[in-house]
mmCIF file of C-alpha atoms and ligand atoms in Angstrom:
data_model
loop_
_atom_site.group_PDB
_atom_site.id
_atom_site.type_symbol
_atom_site.label_atom_id
_atom_site.label_comp_id
_atom_site.label_asym_id
_atom_site.label_seq_id
_atom_site.Cartn_x
_atom_site.Cartn_y
_atom_site.Cartn_z
ATOM 1 C CA UNK A 1 -86.204 12.529 -5.828
ATOM 2 C CA UNK A 2 -88.734 14.692 -7.624
ATOM 3 C CA UNK A 3 -87.290 16.162 -10.829
ATOM 4 C CA UNK A 4 -87.502 19.803 -9.737
ATOM 5 C CA UNK A 5 -85.407 20.973 -12.677
ATOM 6 C CA UNK A 6 -88.111 19.734 -15.036
ATOM 7 C CA UNK A 7 -90.780 21.522 -13.012
ATOM 8 C CA UNK A 8 -88.839 24.788 -12.882
ATOM 9 C CA UNK A 9 -88.241 24.558 -16.657
ATOM 10 C CA UNK A 10 -91.928 24.008 -17.227
ATOM 11 C CA UNK A 11 -93.035 26.806 -14.878
ATOM 12 C CA UNK A 12 -90.271 29.420 -15.134
ATOM 13 C CA UNK A 13 -92.350 32.184 -13.545
ATOM 14 C CA UNK A 14 -93.142 30.258 -10.396
ATOM 15 C CA UNK A 15 -91.183 30.027 -7.221
ATOM 16 C CA UNK A 16 -90.804 26.291 -6.600
ATOM 17 C CA UNK A 17 -89.048 25.227 -3.415
ATOM 18 C CA UNK A 18 -88.027 21.646 -2.870
ATOM 19 C CA UNK A 19 -86.945 20.028 0.382
ATOM 20 C CA UNK A 20 -85.572 16.463 0.560
ATOM 21 C CA UNK A 21 -86.930 16.470 4.131
ATOM 22 C CA UNK A 22 -89.039 18.951 6.046
ATOM 23 C CA UNK A 23 -91.471 18.898 8.942
ATOM 24 C CA UNK A 24 -94.418 20.116 6.828
ATOM 25 C CA UNK A 25 -94.693 21.963 3.524
ATOM 26 C CA UNK A 26 -97.611 23.878 5.103
ATOM 27 C CA UNK A 27 -95.259 25.636 7.482
ATOM 28 C CA UNK A 28 -92.620 26.313 4.836
ATOM 29 C CA UNK A 29 -95.153 27.912 2.484
ATOM 30 C CA UNK A 30 -96.363 30.547 4.950
ATOM 31 C CA UNK A 31 -95.404 34.064 3.849
ATOM 32 C CA UNK A 32 -94.091 33.109 0.383
ATOM 33 C CA UNK A 33 -95.445 35.073 -2.600
ATOM 34 C CA UNK A 34 -98.798 34.056 -4.100
ATOM 35 C CA UNK A 35 -98.277 31.249 -6.600
ATOM 36 C CA UNK A 36 -95.273 29.761 -4.789
ATOM 37 C CA UNK A 37 -95.071 25.997 -4.524
ATOM 38 C CA UNK A 38 -93.347 24.048 -1.773
ATOM 39 C CA UNK A 39 -92.592 20.374 -2.385
ATOM 40 C CA UNK A 40 -90.941 17.787 -0.193
ATOM 41 C CA UNK A 41 -89.718 14.277 -0.722
ATOM 42 C CA UNK A 42 -90.436 13.479 2.899
ATOM 43 C CA UNK A 43 -92.340 15.156 5.740
ATOM 44 C CA UNK A 44 -91.542 14.358 9.354
ATOM 45 C CA UNK A 45 -94.687 16.087 10.657
ATOM 46 C CA UNK A 46 -97.128 16.018 7.739
ATOM 47 C CA UNK A 47 -100.419 17.632 8.750
ATOM 48 C CA UNK A 48 -103.844 16.254 7.958
ATOM 49 C CA UNK A 49 -107.233 17.729 8.717
ATOM 50 C CA UNK A 50 -108.664 17.817 12.240
ATOM 51 C CA UNK A 51 -105.194 17.560 13.807
ATOM 52 C CA UNK A 52 -104.378 14.220 12.199
ATOM 53 C CA UNK A 53 -100.912 13.502 10.848
ATOM 54 C CA UNK A 54 -100.408 12.813 7.148
ATOM 55 C CA UNK A 55 -98.434 9.641 6.436
ATOM 56 C CA UNK A 56 -95.554 11.013 4.328
ATOM 57 C CA UNK A 57 -93.477 8.064 3.203
ATOM 58 C CA UNK A 58 -90.132 9.182 1.753
ATOM 59 C CA UNK A 59 -89.853 9.313 -2.026
ATOM 60 C CA UNK A 60 -93.256 7.904 -2.857
ATOM 61 C CA UNK A 61 -95.805 10.645 -2.374
ATOM 62 C CA UNK A 62 -96.591 14.139 -3.532
ATOM 63 C CA UNK A 63 -96.365 16.503 -0.557
ATOM 64 C CA UNK A 64 -97.153 19.913 -1.920
ATOM 65 C CA UNK A 65 -98.300 23.299 -0.610
ATOM 66 C CA UNK A 66 -99.316 26.129 -2.915
ATOM 67 C CA UNK A 67 -99.754 29.725 -1.788
ATOM 68 C CA UNK A 68 -103.067 31.088 -3.071
ATOM 69 C CA UNK A 69 -105.435 33.958 -2.542
ATOM 70 C CA UNK A 70 -108.370 32.934 -0.331
ATOM 71 C CA UNK A 71 -111.442 32.075 -2.414
ATOM 72 C CA UNK A 72 -114.873 30.551 -1.832
ATOM 73 C CA UNK A 73 -115.123 26.759 -2.130
ATOM 74 C CA UNK A 74 -111.332 26.535 -2.330
ATOM 75 C CA UNK A 75 -111.097 23.055 -0.796
ATOM 76 C CA UNK A 76 -113.629 21.750 -3.314
ATOM 77 C CA UNK A 77 -111.805 23.442 -6.222
ATOM 78 C CA UNK A 78 -108.501 21.883 -5.153
ATOM 79 C CA UNK A 79 -110.072 18.438 -4.982
ATOM 80 C CA UNK A 80 -111.398 18.779 -8.529
ATOM 81 C CA UNK A 81 -108.009 20.031 -9.754
ATOM 82 C CA UNK A 82 -106.280 17.045 -8.162
ATOM 83 C CA UNK A 83 -108.734 14.603 -9.734
ATOM 84 C CA UNK A 84 -108.155 16.242 -13.134
ATOM 85 C CA UNK A 85 -104.366 16.180 -12.786
ATOM 86 C CA UNK A 86 -104.282 12.493 -11.836
ATOM 87 C CA UNK A 87 -106.602 11.614 -14.715
ATOM 88 C CA UNK A 88 -104.466 13.550 -17.184
ATOM 89 C CA UNK A 89 -101.218 12.089 -15.863
ATOM 90 C CA UNK A 90 -102.128 8.426 -15.686
ATOM 91 C CA UNK A 91 -105.750 7.917 -16.711
ATOM 92 C CA UNK A 92 -107.006 7.044 -13.229
ATOM 93 C CA UNK A 93 -110.311 8.721 -12.338
ATOM 94 C CA UNK A 94 -110.685 9.170 -8.583
ATOM 95 C CA UNK A 95 -113.916 9.809 -6.733
ATOM 96 C CA UNK A 96 -114.288 12.802 -4.392
ATOM 97 C CA UNK A 97 -115.546 12.228 -0.876
ATOM 98 C CA UNK A 98 -116.922 15.530 0.359
ATOM 99 C CA UNK A 99 -115.184 17.788 1.127
ATOM 100 C CA UNK A 100 -111.542 16.941 0.648
ATOM 101 C CA UNK A 101 -110.716 13.287 0.062
ATOM 102 C CA UNK A 102 -109.844 11.606 -3.223
ATOM 103 C CA UNK A 103 -110.989 8.007 -3.181
ATOM 104 C CA UNK A 104 -109.950 4.995 -5.220
ATOM 105 C CA UNK A 105 -111.305 1.475 -4.765
ATOM 106 C CA UNK A 106 -113.141 2.724 -1.667
ATOM 107 C CA UNK A 107 -109.924 3.933 -0.012
ATOM 108 C CA UNK A 108 -108.311 7.322 0.371
ATOM 109 C CA UNK A 109 -105.600 8.121 -2.170
ATOM 110 C CA UNK A 110 -105.187 11.868 -1.620
ATOM 111 C CA UNK A 111 -106.243 14.629 0.751
ATOM 112 C CA UNK A 112 -106.551 18.385 0.689
ATOM 113 C CA UNK A 113 -105.859 20.741 3.578
ATOM 114 C CA UNK A 114 -106.443 24.493 3.339
ATOM 115 C CA UNK A 115 -105.082 26.797 6.040
ATOM 116 C CA UNK A 116 -105.600 30.550 6.098
ATOM 117 C CA UNK A 117 -102.594 32.647 7.029
ATOM 118 C CA UNK A 118 -103.278 36.386 6.978
ATOM 119 C CA UNK A 119 -104.260 37.320 3.418
ATOM 120 C CA UNK A 120 -103.101 33.981 2.051
ATOM 121 C CA UNK A 121 -104.555 30.514 1.747
ATOM 122 C CA UNK A 122 -102.032 27.708 1.963
ATOM 123 C CA UNK A 123 -103.321 24.809 -0.127
ATOM 124 C CA UNK A 124 -101.870 21.494 0.999
ATOM 125 C CA UNK A 125 -102.199 18.543 -1.343
ATOM 126 C CA UNK A 126 -101.008 15.078 -0.371
ATOM 127 C CA UNK A 127 -101.183 12.250 -2.912
ATOM 128 C CA UNK A 128 -100.253 8.623 -2.275
ATOM 129 C CA UNK A 129 -98.499 7.919 -5.569
ATOM 130 C CA UNK A 130 -95.993 5.066 -5.379
ATOM 131 C CA UNK A 131 -96.592 3.609 -1.929
ATOM 132 C CA UNK A 132 -96.429 -0.184 -2.111
ATOM 133 C CA UNK A 133 -98.082 -0.626 1.290
ATOM 134 C CA UNK A 134 -99.242 1.287 4.343
ATOM 135 C CA UNK A 135 -98.712 0.951 8.109
ATOM 136 C CA UNK A 136 -101.210 -1.419 9.758
ATOM 137 C CA UNK A 137 -103.421 1.381 11.116
ATOM 138 C CA UNK A 138 -103.953 2.803 7.605
ATOM 139 C CA UNK A 139 -104.065 -0.416 5.618
ATOM 140 C CA UNK A 140 -107.831 -0.676 5.495
ATOM 141 C CA UNK A 141 -108.446 2.938 4.545
ATOM 142 C CA UNK A 142 -105.554 4.129 2.367
ATOM 143 C CA UNK A 143 -104.365 3.198 -1.094
ATOM 144 C CA UNK A 144 -101.987 4.538 -3.724
ATOM 145 C CA UNK A 145 -102.081 5.080 -7.468
ATOM 146 C CA UNK A 146 -99.411 2.383 -7.770
ATOM 147 C CA UNK A 147 -101.429 -0.165 -5.808
ATOM 148 C CA UNK A 148 -104.396 0.560 -8.069
ATOM 149 C CA UNK A 149 -102.534 0.570 -11.374
ATOM 150 C CA UNK A 150 -99.781 -1.968 -10.663
ATOM 151 C CA UNK A 151 -96.999 0.313 -11.859
ATOM 152 C CA UNK A 152 -95.025 3.268 -10.566
ATOM 153 C CA UNK A 153 -96.088 6.706 -11.776
ATOM 154 C CA UNK A 154 -93.561 9.552 -12.074
ATOM 155 C CA UNK A 155 -94.600 12.195 -9.575
ATOM 156 C CA UNK A 156 -93.525 15.040 -11.884
ATOM 157 C CA UNK A 157 -96.074 13.798 -14.423
ATOM 158 C CA UNK A 158 -98.847 14.545 -11.940
ATOM 159 C CA UNK A 159 -97.318 17.832 -10.802
ATOM 160 C CA UNK A 160 -97.030 19.252 -14.333
ATOM 161 C CA UNK A 161 -100.777 18.801 -14.639
ATOM 162 C CA UNK A 162 -101.610 19.761 -11.064
ATOM 163 C CA UNK A 163 -100.251 23.317 -11.044
ATOM 164 C CA UNK A 164 -102.173 24.494 -14.153
ATOM 165 C CA UNK A 165 -105.287 22.634 -13.000
ATOM 166 C CA UNK A 166 -105.184 24.458 -9.640
ATOM 167 C CA UNK A 167 -104.629 27.820 -11.367
ATOM 168 C CA UNK A 168 -107.584 27.212 -13.619
ATOM 169 C CA UNK A 169 -110.018 25.870 -10.993
ATOM 170 C CA UNK A 170 -109.381 28.607 -8.434
ATOM 171 C CA UNK A 171 -110.374 31.193 -11.056
ATOM 172 C CA UNK A 172 -113.831 29.627 -11.460
ATOM 173 C CA UNK A 173 -116.805 31.117 -9.656
ATOM 174 C CA UNK A 174 -118.330 29.295 -6.714
ATOM 175 C CA UNK A 175 -121.385 27.957 -8.568
ATOM 176 C CA UNK A 176 -119.200 26.430 -11.292
ATOM 177 C CA UNK A 177 -116.976 24.793 -8.668
ATOM 178 C CA UNK A 178 -120.002 23.347 -6.860
ATOM 179 C CA UNK A 179 -121.409 22.009 -10.139
ATOM 180 C CA UNK A 180 -118.072 20.454 -11.151
ATOM 181 C CA UNK A 181 -117.654 18.917 -7.700
ATOM 182 C CA UNK A 182 -121.156 17.443 -7.730
ATOM 183 C CA UNK A 183 -120.459 15.933 -11.151
ATOM 184 C CA UNK A 184 -117.139 14.403 -10.077
ATOM 185 C CA UNK A 185 -118.283 13.069 -6.686
ATOM 186 C CA UNK A 186 -120.457 10.050 -5.988
ATOM 187 C CA UNK A 187 -120.863 11.316 -2.423
ATOM 188 C CA UNK A 188 -122.833 14.500 -3.040
ATOM 189 C CA UNK A 189 -126.245 13.038 -3.784
ATOM 190 C CA UNK A 190 -128.014 9.741 -3.229
ATOM 191 C CA UNK A 191 -125.263 8.126 -1.186
ATOM 192 C CA UNK A 192 -125.907 6.356 2.100
ATOM 193 C CA UNK A 193 -123.448 7.822 4.593
ATOM 194 C CA UNK A 194 -122.543 7.960 8.240
ATOM 195 C CA UNK A 195 -121.203 11.299 9.496
ATOM 196 C CA UNK A 196 -119.191 11.695 12.651
ATOM 197 C CA UNK A 197 -120.294 14.822 14.548
ATOM 198 C CA UNK A 198 -119.075 16.198 17.880
ATOM 199 C CA UNK A 199 -122.191 14.887 19.608
ATOM 200 C CA UNK A 200 -122.347 11.473 17.919
ATOM 201 C CA UNK A 201 -122.989 10.018 14.480
ATOM 202 C CA UNK A 202 -125.795 10.640 12.035
ATOM 203 C CA UNK A 203 -126.856 8.328 9.246
ATOM 204 C CA UNK A 204 -128.749 9.234 6.139
ATOM 205 C CA UNK A 205 -128.621 9.821 2.411
ATOM 206 C CA UNK A 206 -126.750 12.738 0.851
ATOM 207 C CA UNK A 207 -129.019 15.294 -0.803
ATOM 208 C CA UNK A 208 -126.687 17.758 -2.520
ATOM 209 C CA UNK A 209 -124.826 20.801 -1.252
ATOM 210 C CA UNK A 210 -126.220 24.174 -0.221
ATOM 211 C CA UNK A 211 -125.095 27.346 -2.023
ATOM 212 C CA UNK A 212 -122.010 27.595 0.215
ATOM 213 C CA UNK A 213 -120.869 24.065 -0.599
ATOM 214 C CA UNK A 214 -121.918 22.430 2.673
ATOM 215 C CA UNK A 215 -123.244 18.894 2.398
ATOM 216 C CA UNK A 216 -126.903 18.114 3.078
ATOM 217 C CA UNK A 217 -127.647 14.753 4.698
ATOM 218 C CA UNK A 218 -131.277 13.635 4.800
ATOM 219 C CA UNK A 219 -132.087 11.291 7.661
ATOM 220 C CA UNK A 220 -134.584 8.518 7.184
ATOM 221 C CA UNK A 221 -137.206 10.594 9.074
ATOM 222 C CA UNK A 222 -136.944 13.244 6.316
ATOM 223 C CA UNK A 223 -135.072 15.902 8.317
ATOM 224 C CA UNK A 224 -132.034 17.530 6.752
ATOM 225 C CA UNK A 225 -128.732 18.216 8.504
ATOM 226 C CA UNK A 226 -126.106 20.527 7.066
ATOM 227 C CA UNK A 227 -122.627 19.064 7.410
ATOM 228 C CA UNK A 228 -120.080 21.827 7.949
ATOM 229 C CA UNK A 229 -116.898 19.773 8.265
ATOM 230 C CA UNK A 230 -115.680 16.347 7.150
ATOM 231 C CA UNK A 231 -116.177 13.035 8.897
ATOM 232 C CA UNK A 232 -118.310 11.592 6.096
ATOM 233 C CA UNK A 233 -117.954 7.929 5.237
ATOM 234 C CA UNK A 234 -119.922 5.558 3.093
ATOM 235 C CA UNK A 235 -122.398 3.534 5.169
ATOM 236 C CA UNK A 236 -121.114 0.039 5.801
ATOM 237 C CA UNK A 237 -117.466 0.922 5.193
HETATM 238 C C1 BTN B 301 -106.253 15.346 4.885
HETATM 239 O O1 BTN B 301 -106.313 15.169 6.102
HETATM 240 O O2 BTN B 301 -106.896 14.637 4.107
HETATM 241 C C2 BTN B 301 -105.398 16.431 4.310
HETATM 242 C C3 BTN B 301 -104.007 15.934 4.050
HETATM 243 C C4 BTN B 301 -103.096 16.995 3.486
HETATM 244 C C5 BTN B 301 -101.662 16.499 3.391
HETATM 245 C C6 BTN B 301 -100.791 17.472 2.680
HETATM 246 S S1 BTN B 301 -99.202 16.796 2.258
HETATM 247 C C7 BTN B 301 -98.660 18.368 1.783
HETATM 248 C C8 BTN B 301 -99.178 19.338 2.805
HETATM 249 N N1 BTN B 301 -98.269 19.385 3.942
HETATM 250 C C9 BTN B 301 -98.815 18.908 5.033
HETATM 251 O O3 BTN B 301 -98.243 18.835 6.134
HETATM 252 N N2 BTN B 301 -100.085 18.516 4.797
HETATM 253 C C10 BTN B 301 -100.454 18.752 3.419
#
């Protein structure tokens, strides 16, 4: 179980709810005061982006939703905060695959999901921390901090860095967030990618983000396409 007592001691002014089992922390966070944190040891209906489910193995992951005020480039800010927290907790530096995936050894180790609910933004952060393996359908694309580092990592160690990192990043202005994201991500510029779109796939090389944080992909014929949602993967992967 996550050591919630330690977290509540460390962050006495925050409302921190913990569920041994819940359908999704996203649902439980709706309507709580700004700054509230919902954690679960296990999710039975973990939500990913684009209607996917989030594999929420009991006891081994961080399944966390934080209630925030809506802000520009929030998904990008949360990705940077999660990279920073993991680096501070265990020295592992993850890559960021635009817009919301943390990557390690070419596989996904964490994901960010932001849902707007009235005047609130519910920030969902899922991190594969101590998973020893994954179901067959995820094996080729998911990894965990433990698989990478060969040892278990206390989840509280990451959480004590994550909450201040989120607080700090969401206060930054949009241009700073975009600059920090571009610095932390090998996907933003000069990367050969394939992007799944509703009407098929496009291939090209990433050429930065526009001022709103959308990804620019330059096709080999020189034309640029603005990518508004995810679906980006490294070419050849
Ligand atoms: C993604 O598809 O990459 C986003 C995954 C987000 C998963 C987290 S786990 C905590 C929170 N609760 C959920 O049901 N989803 C998010």
